[in-house]
Short mmCIF file of C-alpha atoms in Angstrom, two decimals:
data_model
loop_
_atom_site.label_atom_id
_atom_site.label_comp_id
_atom_site.label_asym_id
_atom_site.label_seq_id
_atom_site.Cartn_x
_atom_site.Cartn_y
_atom_site.Cartn_z
CA UNK A 1 41.68 -12.06 -136.52
CA UNK A 2 42.99 -10.70 -133.22
CA UNK A 3 44.15 -7.10 -133.26
CA UNK A 4 47.86 -7.85 -132.64
CA UNK A 5 47.91 -10.31 -135.55
CA UNK A 6 46.56 -7.93 -138.17
CA UNK A 7 49.25 -7.09 -140.72
CA UNK A 8 48.70 -3.35 -140.12
CA UNK A 9 49.38 -3.74 -136.41
CA UNK A 10 52.41 -5.99 -136.96
CA UNK A 11 53.81 -3.56 -139.51
CA UNK A 12 53.59 -0.55 -137.19
CA UNK A 13 55.08 -2.57 -134.35
CA UNK A 14 58.06 -3.60 -136.51
CA UNK A 15 58.53 -0.02 -137.73
CA UNK A 16 58.61 1.29 -134.15
CA UNK A 17 61.12 -1.42 -133.21
CA UNK A 18 63.45 -0.02 -135.89
CA UNK A 19 63.95 3.08 -133.74
CA UNK A 20 64.83 0.97 -130.72
CA UNK A 21 67.35 -1.02 -132.75
CA UNK A 22 68.90 2.01 -134.46
CA UNK A 23 69.12 4.08 -131.24
CA UNK A 24 70.72 1.20 -129.37
CA UNK A 25 73.27 0.51 -132.12
CA UNK A 26 74.21 4.22 -132.28
CA UNK A 27 74.66 4.20 -128.50
CA UNK A 28 76.86 1.09 -128.56
CA UNK A 29 78.94 2.45 -131.47
CA UNK A 30 80.32 5.30 -129.37
CA UNK A 31 82.46 2.82 -127.44
CA UNK A 32 85.33 0.64 -128.65
CA UNK A 33 84.89 -2.97 -129.77
CA UNK A 34 86.38 -4.03 -126.40
CA UNK A 35 86.67 -7.64 -127.53
CA UNK A 36 87.95 -8.57 -124.06
CA UNK A 37 84.38 -8.59 -122.76
CA UNK A 38 83.37 -11.34 -125.20
CA UNK A 39 86.04 -13.96 -124.47
CA UNK A 40 86.03 -16.36 -121.54
CA UNK A 41 89.48 -15.28 -120.36
CA UNK A 42 89.31 -11.56 -121.20
CA UNK A 43 88.16 -10.37 -117.78
CA UNK A 44 88.57 -12.74 -114.89
CA UNK A 45 85.45 -13.10 -112.76
CA UNK A 46 85.88 -15.11 -109.54
CA UNK A 47 84.00 -18.45 -109.54
CA UNK A 48 82.69 -17.95 -113.06
CA UNK A 49 83.64 -19.52 -116.37
CA UNK A 50 82.51 -17.38 -119.23
CA UNK A 51 82.79 -13.92 -120.70
CA UNK A 52 82.10 -10.65 -118.91
CA UNK A 53 79.07 -10.09 -121.17
CA UNK A 54 77.64 -13.55 -120.41
CA UNK A 55 78.13 -12.94 -116.72
CA UNK A 56 76.34 -9.59 -116.83
CA UNK A 57 73.49 -10.94 -118.94
CA UNK A 58 72.97 -13.92 -116.64
CA UNK A 59 72.87 -11.69 -113.57
CA UNK A 60 70.44 -9.21 -115.14
CA UNK A 61 68.21 -11.89 -116.64
CA UNK A 62 67.98 -13.53 -113.22
CA UNK A 63 66.58 -10.26 -111.90
CA UNK A 64 64.14 -10.06 -114.81
CA UNK A 65 63.08 -13.71 -114.52
CA UNK A 66 62.10 -13.23 -110.87
CA UNK A 67 59.68 -10.49 -111.91
CA UNK A 68 58.24 -12.81 -114.60
CA UNK A 69 59.58 -11.05 -117.69
CA UNK A 70 60.07 -14.26 -119.63
CA UNK A 71 56.53 -15.45 -119.22
CA UNK A 72 55.46 -12.89 -121.85
CA UNK A 73 54.95 -14.25 -125.39
CA UNK A 74 57.38 -11.72 -126.93
CA UNK A 75 60.29 -12.12 -124.48
CA UNK A 76 63.16 -14.60 -124.87
CA UNK A 77 66.05 -14.90 -122.42
CA UNK A 78 69.68 -15.47 -123.45
CA UNK A 79 70.31 -17.45 -120.25
CA UNK A 80 69.40 -21.04 -119.45
CA UNK A 81 68.21 -22.33 -116.04
CA UNK A 82 66.69 -19.08 -114.83
CA UNK A 83 64.93 -18.90 -111.45
CA UNK A 84 61.15 -19.13 -111.19
CA UNK A 85 59.22 -15.84 -110.94
CA UNK A 86 58.26 -14.82 -107.42
CA UNK A 87 55.49 -12.58 -108.71
CA UNK A 88 52.28 -14.37 -109.62
CA UNK A 89 52.51 -15.23 -113.30
CA UNK A 90 50.57 -12.90 -115.58
CA UNK A 91 47.77 -14.68 -117.39
CA UNK A 92 48.50 -14.07 -121.05
CA UNK A 93 46.04 -14.95 -123.72
CA UNK A 94 48.64 -16.15 -126.22
CA UNK A 95 47.93 -14.84 -129.70
CA UNK A 96 50.49 -17.28 -131.13
CA UNK A 97 51.18 -20.97 -130.64
CA UNK A 98 53.43 -21.64 -127.64
CA UNK A 99 56.71 -23.14 -128.84
CA UNK A 100 60.22 -23.49 -127.42
CA UNK A 101 61.77 -21.60 -130.35
CA UNK A 102 64.58 -19.39 -129.07
CA UNK A 103 67.55 -18.60 -131.35
CA UNK A 104 69.31 -16.21 -128.97
CA UNK A 105 72.52 -18.29 -128.98
CA UNK A 106 72.78 -17.70 -132.70
CA UNK A 107 71.91 -14.01 -132.33
CA UNK A 108 74.64 -13.57 -129.71
CA UNK A 109 77.27 -15.24 -131.88
CA UNK A 110 76.39 -13.14 -134.92
CA UNK A 111 76.30 -10.00 -132.81
CA UNK A 112 79.79 -10.50 -131.40
CA UNK A 113 81.41 -11.85 -134.57
CA UNK A 114 79.73 -9.76 -137.25
CA UNK A 115 77.87 -6.76 -135.88
CA UNK A 116 80.36 -5.37 -133.34
CA UNK A 117 83.19 -5.16 -135.95
CA UNK A 118 80.78 -3.38 -138.32
CA UNK A 119 79.59 -0.65 -135.94
CA UNK A 120 82.55 0.14 -133.66
CA UNK A 121 85.45 2.14 -135.05
CA UNK A 122 87.68 2.25 -131.97
CA UNK A 123 89.28 -0.94 -130.69
CA UNK A 124 89.77 -1.09 -126.93
CA UNK A 125 88.83 2.07 -125.02
CA UNK A 126 88.50 0.39 -121.59
CA UNK A 127 84.78 1.27 -121.34
CA UNK A 128 83.96 -2.37 -120.60
CA UNK A 129 80.99 -1.71 -118.33
CA UNK A 130 79.33 0.80 -120.65
CA UNK A 131 79.95 -1.37 -123.71
CA UNK A 132 78.43 -4.35 -121.92
CA UNK A 133 75.31 -2.55 -120.71
CA UNK A 134 74.76 -1.24 -124.23
CA UNK A 135 75.39 -4.70 -125.72
CA UNK A 136 72.60 -6.08 -123.60
CA UNK A 137 70.22 -3.34 -124.76
CA UNK A 138 71.03 -4.04 -128.42
CA UNK A 139 70.76 -7.81 -127.95
CA UNK A 140 67.35 -7.54 -126.31
CA UNK A 141 66.13 -5.30 -129.14
CA UNK A 142 67.45 -7.71 -131.80
CA UNK A 143 66.00 -10.73 -130.01
CA UNK A 144 62.58 -9.11 -129.69
CA UNK A 145 62.53 -8.13 -133.37
CA UNK A 146 63.72 -11.49 -134.65
CA UNK A 147 61.39 -13.58 -132.50
CA UNK A 148 58.56 -11.31 -133.55
CA UNK A 149 58.74 -13.54 -136.61
CA UNK A 150 56.37 -15.81 -134.69
CA UNK A 151 53.66 -13.13 -134.88
CA UNK A 152 54.43 -12.46 -138.54
CA UNK A 153 54.21 -16.17 -139.33
CA UNK A 154 50.96 -16.65 -137.42
CA UNK A 155 49.42 -13.71 -139.23
CA UNK A 156 50.49 -15.03 -142.63
CA UNK A 157 49.32 -18.51 -141.71
CA UNK A 158 45.87 -17.24 -140.77
CA UNK A 159 45.76 -15.41 -144.09
CA UNK A 160 46.08 -18.66 -146.07
CA UNK A 161 45.61 -21.66 -143.81
CA UNK A 162 45.12 -24.18 -146.61
CA UNK A 163 48.13 -22.98 -148.63
CA UNK A 164 50.48 -23.19 -145.64
CA UNK A 165 49.05 -26.50 -144.38
CA UNK A 166 50.03 -28.25 -147.59
CA UNK A 167 53.63 -27.00 -147.39
CA UNK A 168 53.91 -27.73 -143.66
CA UNK A 169 52.62 -31.29 -144.05
CA UNK A 170 55.11 -31.84 -146.89
CA UNK A 171 57.89 -30.39 -144.61
CA UNK A 172 58.69 -28.15 -147.58
CA UNK A 173 60.94 -25.57 -145.86
CA UNK A 174 61.99 -24.01 -149.12
CA UNK A 175 58.40 -23.64 -150.24
CA UNK A 176 57.42 -22.06 -146.91
CA UNK A 177 60.34 -19.62 -147.12
CA UNK A 178 59.36 -18.68 -150.63
CA UNK A 179 55.70 -18.23 -149.74
CA UNK A 180 56.40 -15.91 -146.82
CA UNK A 181 59.02 -13.80 -148.60
CA UNK A 182 57.91 -10.44 -149.95
CA UNK A 183 60.90 -8.82 -151.67
CA UNK A 184 59.08 -5.54 -152.18
CA UNK A 185 58.42 -5.15 -148.45
CA UNK A 186 62.04 -6.07 -147.67
CA UNK A 187 63.43 -3.49 -150.08
CA UNK A 188 61.15 -0.81 -148.70
CA UNK A 189 62.27 -1.68 -145.18
CA UNK A 190 65.97 -1.43 -146.10
CA UNK A 191 65.42 1.95 -147.73
CA UNK A 192 63.51 3.21 -144.68
CA UNK A 193 66.19 2.02 -142.27
CA UNK A 194 68.83 3.82 -144.32
CA UNK A 195 66.86 7.08 -144.13
CA UNK A 196 66.26 6.66 -140.41
CA UNK A 197 69.91 5.92 -139.70
CA UNK A 198 70.95 8.99 -141.68
CA UNK A 199 68.45 11.06 -139.68
CA UNK A 200 69.24 9.71 -136.22
CA UNK A 201 72.97 9.21 -136.75
CA UNK A 202 73.72 12.80 -137.65
CA UNK A 203 74.71 15.67 -135.40
CA UNK A 204 72.02 18.04 -136.69
CA UNK A 205 73.54 21.24 -135.35
CA UNK A 206 76.52 21.51 -137.69
CA UNK A 207 76.66 22.34 -141.39
CA UNK A 208 78.70 19.25 -142.22
CA UNK A 209 77.17 16.78 -139.85
CA UNK A 210 79.49 14.14 -138.45
CA UNK A 211 77.80 10.76 -138.66
CA UNK A 212 77.72 8.78 -135.41
CA UNK A 213 77.28 5.64 -137.48
CA UNK A 214 77.48 5.04 -141.22
CA UNK A 215 73.94 5.04 -142.73
CA UNK A 216 74.56 1.88 -144.75
CA UNK A 217 75.79 -0.14 -141.80
CA UNK A 218 72.43 -0.66 -140.11
CA UNK A 219 70.61 -1.44 -143.34
CA UNK A 220 73.35 -4.01 -144.02
CA UNK A 221 72.73 -5.50 -140.57
CA UNK A 222 69.02 -5.75 -141.40
CA UNK A 223 69.73 -7.28 -144.80
CA UNK A 224 72.36 -9.80 -143.75
CA UNK A 225 71.19 -10.74 -140.28
CA UNK A 226 67.90 -9.37 -138.94
CA UNK A 227 65.69 -10.21 -141.93
CA UNK A 228 67.15 -13.72 -142.59
CA UNK A 229 67.03 -14.62 -138.88
CA UNK A 230 63.43 -13.40 -138.59
CA UNK A 231 62.52 -15.57 -141.55
CA UNK A 232 64.28 -18.56 -139.98
CA UNK A 233 62.04 -18.06 -136.93
CA UNK A 234 58.99 -17.79 -139.19
CA UNK A 235 59.80 -21.06 -141.00
CA UNK A 236 60.59 -22.87 -137.76
CA UNK A 237 57.35 -21.61 -136.21
CA UNK A 238 55.29 -22.73 -139.19
CA UNK A 239 56.92 -26.17 -139.17
CA UNK A 240 55.66 -26.56 -135.60
CA UNK A 241 52.33 -24.83 -136.23
CA UNK A 242 50.28 -28.01 -136.68
CA UNK A 243 51.90 -30.06 -133.88
CA UNK B 1 95.10 21.23 -117.64
CA UNK B 2 94.22 17.56 -118.08
CA UNK B 3 92.57 16.64 -121.35
CA UNK B 4 89.20 15.68 -119.84
CA UNK B 5 88.97 19.01 -118.01
CA UNK B 6 89.49 21.20 -121.06
CA UNK B 7 86.29 23.08 -121.90
CA UNK B 8 86.40 21.77 -125.48
CA UNK B 9 86.45 18.17 -124.27
CA UNK B 10 83.72 18.77 -121.67
CA UNK B 11 81.57 20.48 -124.27
CA UNK B 12 81.75 17.61 -126.76
CA UNK B 13 81.10 15.10 -123.97
CA UNK B 14 77.97 16.99 -122.88
CA UNK B 15 76.77 17.30 -126.48
CA UNK B 16 77.14 13.55 -127.01
CA UNK B 17 75.26 12.88 -123.78
CA UNK B 18 72.32 14.83 -125.25
CA UNK B 19 71.77 11.99 -127.72
CA UNK B 20 71.75 9.43 -124.92
CA UNK B 21 69.22 11.46 -122.95
CA UNK B 22 66.97 12.21 -125.95
CA UNK B 23 67.03 8.62 -127.27
CA UNK B 24 66.23 7.22 -123.83
CA UNK B 25 63.35 9.66 -123.25
CA UNK B 26 61.88 8.85 -126.69
CA UNK B 27 62.11 5.16 -125.86
CA UNK B 28 60.40 5.61 -122.47
CA UNK B 29 57.68 7.81 -123.99
CA UNK B 30 56.30 4.94 -126.08
CA UNK B 31 54.89 3.33 -122.92
CA UNK B 32 52.22 4.57 -120.55
CA UNK B 33 52.96 6.51 -117.35
CA UNK B 34 52.26 3.30 -115.41
CA UNK B 35 52.30 5.13 -112.10
CA UNK B 36 51.81 1.81 -110.30
CA UNK B 37 55.52 1.08 -110.65
CA UNK B 38 56.46 4.19 -108.67
CA UNK B 39 54.39 3.69 -105.52
CA UNK B 40 55.25 1.40 -102.63
CA UNK B 41 51.97 -0.46 -102.82
CA UNK B 42 51.43 -0.47 -106.61
CA UNK B 43 52.99 -3.87 -107.29
CA UNK B 44 53.44 -6.18 -104.36
CA UNK B 45 56.91 -7.71 -104.15
CA UNK B 46 57.35 -10.41 -101.51
CA UNK B 47 59.66 -9.40 -98.62
CA UNK B 48 60.25 -5.94 -100.03
CA UNK B 49 58.95 -2.53 -98.99
CA UNK B 50 59.24 -0.09 -101.82
CA UNK B 51 58.20 0.52 -105.40
CA UNK B 52 58.72 -1.84 -108.31
CA UNK B 53 61.18 0.65 -109.84
CA UNK B 54 63.21 0.89 -106.62
CA UNK B 55 63.32 -2.87 -106.38
CA UNK B 56 64.54 -3.25 -109.96
CA UNK B 57 67.15 -0.52 -109.58
CA UNK B 58 68.47 -1.99 -106.35
CA UNK B 59 68.80 -5.43 -107.90
CA UNK B 60 70.54 -4.13 -111.03
CA UNK B 61 72.82 -1.76 -109.16
CA UNK B 62 73.89 -4.65 -106.93
CA UNK B 63 75.02 -6.46 -110.08
CA UNK B 64 76.85 -3.35 -111.30
CA UNK B 65 78.45 -2.65 -107.91
CA UNK B 66 79.99 -6.13 -107.81
CA UNK B 67 81.78 -5.40 -111.10
CA UNK B 68 83.03 -2.08 -109.64
CA UNK B 69 80.92 0.30 -111.69
CA UNK B 70 80.56 2.83 -108.90
CA UNK B 71 84.27 3.20 -108.29
CA UNK B 72 84.45 5.31 -111.49
CA UNK B 73 84.51 9.09 -110.97
CA UNK B 74 81.51 9.67 -113.28
CA UNK B 75 79.16 6.98 -111.91
CA UNK B 76 76.67 7.50 -109.08
CA UNK B 77 74.32 4.79 -107.78
CA UNK B 78 70.70 5.39 -106.78
CA UNK B 79 70.92 2.66 -104.13
CA UNK B 80 72.47 2.82 -100.66
CA UNK B 81 74.40 -0.02 -98.98
CA UNK B 82 75.65 -1.68 -102.14
CA UNK B 83 77.95 -4.71 -101.96
CA UNK B 84 81.72 -4.36 -102.35
CA UNK B 85 83.15 -5.07 -105.82
CA UNK B 86 84.60 -8.54 -106.28
CA UNK B 87 86.72 -7.41 -109.20
CA UNK B 88 89.97 -5.69 -108.22
CA UNK B 89 89.20 -1.97 -108.07
CA UNK B 90 90.34 -0.02 -111.12
CA UNK B 91 93.00 2.53 -110.26
CA UNK B 92 91.55 5.80 -111.44
CA UNK B 93 93.58 8.94 -111.57
CA UNK B 94 90.77 11.23 -110.44
CA UNK B 95 90.65 14.41 -112.50
CA UNK B 96 88.26 15.95 -109.97
CA UNK B 97 88.20 16.20 -106.20
CA UNK B 98 86.64 13.14 -104.56
CA UNK B 99 83.45 14.14 -102.77
CA UNK B 100 80.35 12.37 -101.51
CA UNK B 101 78.05 14.54 -103.64
CA UNK B 102 75.20 12.41 -105.02
CA UNK B 103 71.82 14.00 -105.70
CA UNK B 104 70.18 10.93 -107.24
CA UNK B 105 67.35 10.94 -104.65
CA UNK B 106 66.36 14.37 -105.90
CA UNK B 107 66.74 13.30 -109.55
CA UNK B 108 64.49 10.28 -108.96
CA UNK B 109 61.76 12.38 -107.31
CA UNK B 110 61.80 14.97 -110.09
CA UNK B 111 61.80 12.23 -112.72
CA UNK B 112 58.73 10.50 -111.34
CA UNK B 113 56.78 13.64 -110.35
CA UNK B 114 57.65 15.98 -113.21
CA UNK B 115 59.26 14.26 -116.17
CA UNK B 116 57.08 11.15 -116.56
CA UNK B 117 53.84 13.20 -116.78
CA UNK B 118 55.51 15.43 -119.38
CA UNK B 119 56.69 12.70 -121.76
CA UNK B 120 54.10 9.91 -121.55
CA UNK B 121 50.73 10.39 -123.23
CA UNK B 122 49.09 7.09 -122.34
CA UNK B 123 48.24 6.33 -118.73
CA UNK B 124 48.45 2.67 -117.74
CA UNK B 125 49.25 0.26 -120.59
CA UNK B 126 50.42 -2.64 -118.36
CA UNK B 127 53.96 -2.54 -119.81
CA UNK B 128 55.44 -2.32 -116.31
CA UNK B 129 58.63 -4.22 -117.03
CA UNK B 130 59.46 -2.31 -120.20
CA UNK B 131 58.64 1.02 -118.58
CA UNK B 132 60.85 0.18 -115.63
CA UNK B 133 63.85 -0.94 -117.69
CA UNK B 134 63.56 2.24 -119.75
CA UNK B 135 63.19 4.36 -116.60
CA UNK B 136 66.47 3.02 -115.34
CA UNK B 137 68.19 3.87 -118.63
CA UNK B 138 66.85 7.44 -118.53
CA UNK B 139 67.73 7.87 -114.85
CA UNK B 140 71.31 6.71 -115.40
CA UNK B 141 71.66 9.11 -118.33
CA UNK B 142 70.27 12.03 -116.30
CA UNK B 143 72.42 11.18 -113.30
CA UNK B 144 75.58 11.00 -115.41
CA UNK B 145 74.84 14.34 -117.09
CA UNK B 146 73.93 16.15 -113.88
CA UNK B 147 76.88 14.88 -111.86
CA UNK B 148 79.13 15.78 -114.77
CA UNK B 149 78.72 19.22 -113.19
CA UNK B 150 81.70 18.20 -111.04
CA UNK B 151 83.90 18.19 -114.15
CA UNK B 152 82.42 21.45 -115.36
CA UNK B 153 83.02 23.08 -111.98
CA UNK B 154 86.60 21.80 -111.72
CA UNK B 155 87.35 23.11 -115.19
CA UNK B 156 85.90 26.53 -114.40
CA UNK B 157 87.70 26.60 -111.06
CA UNK B 158 91.04 25.90 -112.73
CA UNK B 159 90.29 28.69 -115.18
CA UNK B 160 90.09 31.28 -112.38
CA UNK B 161 91.39 29.85 -109.11
CA UNK B 162 91.72 33.18 -107.33
CA UNK B 163 88.28 34.41 -108.36
CA UNK B 164 86.54 31.25 -107.13
CA UNK B 165 88.65 30.98 -103.95
CA UNK B 166 87.38 34.32 -102.74
CA UNK B 167 83.73 33.33 -103.25
CA UNK B 168 84.23 29.87 -101.75
CA UNK B 169 85.92 31.23 -98.63
CA UNK B 170 83.07 33.73 -98.21
CA UNK B 171 80.56 30.81 -98.66
CA UNK B 172 78.93 33.07 -101.27
CA UNK B 173 76.67 30.51 -103.01
CA UNK B 174 74.83 33.15 -104.98
CA UNK B 175 78.08 34.67 -106.19
CA UNK B 176 79.39 31.25 -107.23
CA UNK B 177 76.16 30.48 -109.10
CA UNK B 178 76.36 33.80 -110.88
CA UNK B 179 80.02 33.36 -111.79
CA UNK B 180 79.53 29.93 -113.34
CA UNK B 181 76.36 30.78 -115.24
CA UNK B 182 76.69 31.51 -118.95
CA UNK B 183 73.25 32.38 -120.31
CA UNK B 184 74.46 32.41 -123.90
CA UNK B 185 75.71 28.81 -123.66
CA UNK B 186 72.47 27.73 -121.97
CA UNK B 187 70.32 29.28 -124.68
CA UNK B 188 72.39 27.69 -127.41
CA UNK B 189 72.04 24.32 -125.68
CA UNK B 190 68.24 24.62 -125.43
CA UNK B 191 68.01 25.52 -129.11
CA UNK B 192 70.22 22.57 -130.07
CA UNK B 193 68.21 20.12 -127.95
CA UNK B 194 65.03 21.33 -129.64
CA UNK B 195 66.51 20.70 -133.10
CA UNK B 196 67.80 17.30 -132.07
CA UNK B 197 64.47 16.25 -130.56
CA UNK B 198 62.69 17.33 -133.72
CA UNK B 199 65.18 15.30 -135.79
CA UNK B 200 65.22 12.15 -133.67
CA UNK B 201 61.58 12.23 -132.61
CA UNK B 202 60.15 12.20 -136.10
CA UNK B 203 59.17 9.26 -138.25
CA UNK B 204 61.25 10.32 -141.27
CA UNK B 205 59.53 8.10 -143.82
CA UNK B 206 56.21 9.85 -144.01
CA UNK B 207 55.25 13.19 -145.53
CA UNK B 208 53.55 14.40 -142.36
CA UNK B 209 55.86 12.95 -139.77
CA UNK B 210 54.22 11.85 -136.52
CA UNK B 211 56.32 13.04 -133.61
CA UNK B 212 57.26 10.36 -131.09
CA UNK B 213 57.75 13.12 -128.54
CA UNK B 214 57.00 16.84 -128.65
CA UNK B 215 60.17 18.79 -129.58
CA UNK B 216 59.68 21.37 -126.82
CA UNK B 217 59.28 18.80 -124.07
CA UNK B 218 62.92 17.76 -123.85
CA UNK B 219 64.24 21.29 -124.06
CA UNK B 220 61.81 22.14 -121.22
CA UNK B 221 63.24 19.23 -119.22
CA UNK B 222 66.73 20.62 -119.80
CA UNK B 223 65.67 24.15 -118.88
CA UNK B 224 63.65 23.32 -115.76
CA UNK B 225 65.56 20.34 -114.38
CA UNK B 226 68.79 19.22 -116.02
CA UNK B 227 70.52 22.60 -116.19
CA UNK B 228 69.49 23.80 -112.69
CA UNK B 229 70.40 20.46 -111.10
CA UNK B 230 73.78 20.42 -112.87
CA UNK B 231 74.46 23.89 -111.53
CA UNK B 232 73.45 22.78 -108.03
CA UNK B 233 76.10 20.06 -108.30
CA UNK B 234 78.63 22.62 -109.54
CA UNK B 235 77.99 24.97 -106.60
CA UNK B 236 78.06 22.13 -104.07
CA UNK B 237 81.30 20.83 -105.57
CA UNK B 238 82.95 24.25 -105.44
CA UNK B 239 81.84 24.78 -101.84
CA UNK B 240 83.76 21.58 -100.98
CA UNK B 241 86.65 22.30 -103.37
CA UNK B 242 89.03 23.73 -100.76
CA UNK B 243 88.26 21.25 -97.94
#
């Protein structure tokens, strides 16, 4: 099995991504919800129909697309119709099957509707630009983690090709979901995220540390959104694995 | 005195910015130095003379300029000749004197020459895009912190107008530097940054935590670069204060 598909390597990659997700959520949480940036009419942008966040993401992803970011197997843009890269495409030796799976639309909706209200205490503090830049950082971290489900699925598939083949050929989504679920690993992850959030979210100087974010909030985000969405990607990937 | 110029408010703002700086340095440190992205000939970009990092920063700052980011008193671009905003300019009630002080060129040079070799252990790991995006996040955090010296200087000036006026009129840079230096505060800051880096840089799950970054490295960066550069901004600001 290729190095990046070994469970040990995937595990340490996912653990390191927890820091990126937790740091970025703590950074975003210092600003208000600023819901204006998420609605089409909140901030008027000349010659553009859409929210301030969508506008900013489209502009930044256009920059990234030109330098071939989205040709990498672990990168997924939020924007459609991006320009072609003007740098010669990198030749990647894909460790996973190439598919069109990209659930960023769903991730964006959940982020705005569910995650922002959970992490931000203030309402509108007029820091629209800062909120937006931090949103994009969080969204990229979530997207990377959730689509990493493709690697997880490939690794599990290679671990029991015959077992998965039977379920895939029967289009047994429920059976696939059950087979790839490991409750013990999930519970350990949630516990670890809680400890990390408590560690990184505190102001360590003071005796009674003020928390920059509630420790349970990020483990709730993992439980309710990140883990289920990752597993959706895994199931979807496996359903296409034999095509 | 206006709220944002009170020492208490400035202090808590600077303390919160420490998290942003430490988080962003820890994030950057996971990638290799990737020195290729900092030299003009490292990565060839069609119709562009400059480094990959400069190219990316120029493109992103163009996006930010159009949504009026750099009209805010605490924002300073790294790029020259940016486009005009197409959003109506925000009307800011400037709490500080408007000056053209922007030492981002110096910050960029020090970042590439001094800070990158300090924080990154691996050399080239081919993660050019990720390194570059994280560079920009660090650079913005450093720039914000260092130019916040303008607020610090204004606050100190208002605390002793007559005392500073005398030094400013005599163009006594050394005297100004001495007057605004508080060694006790600096030492407390360095100690706090060390504790924070130890807290945020650890992997809290394990018994023998692996450090994602050496605790002393960030306090060294504060001591050798961030504090002196902030004080340079303070002196420069005060020298222009009476113009």
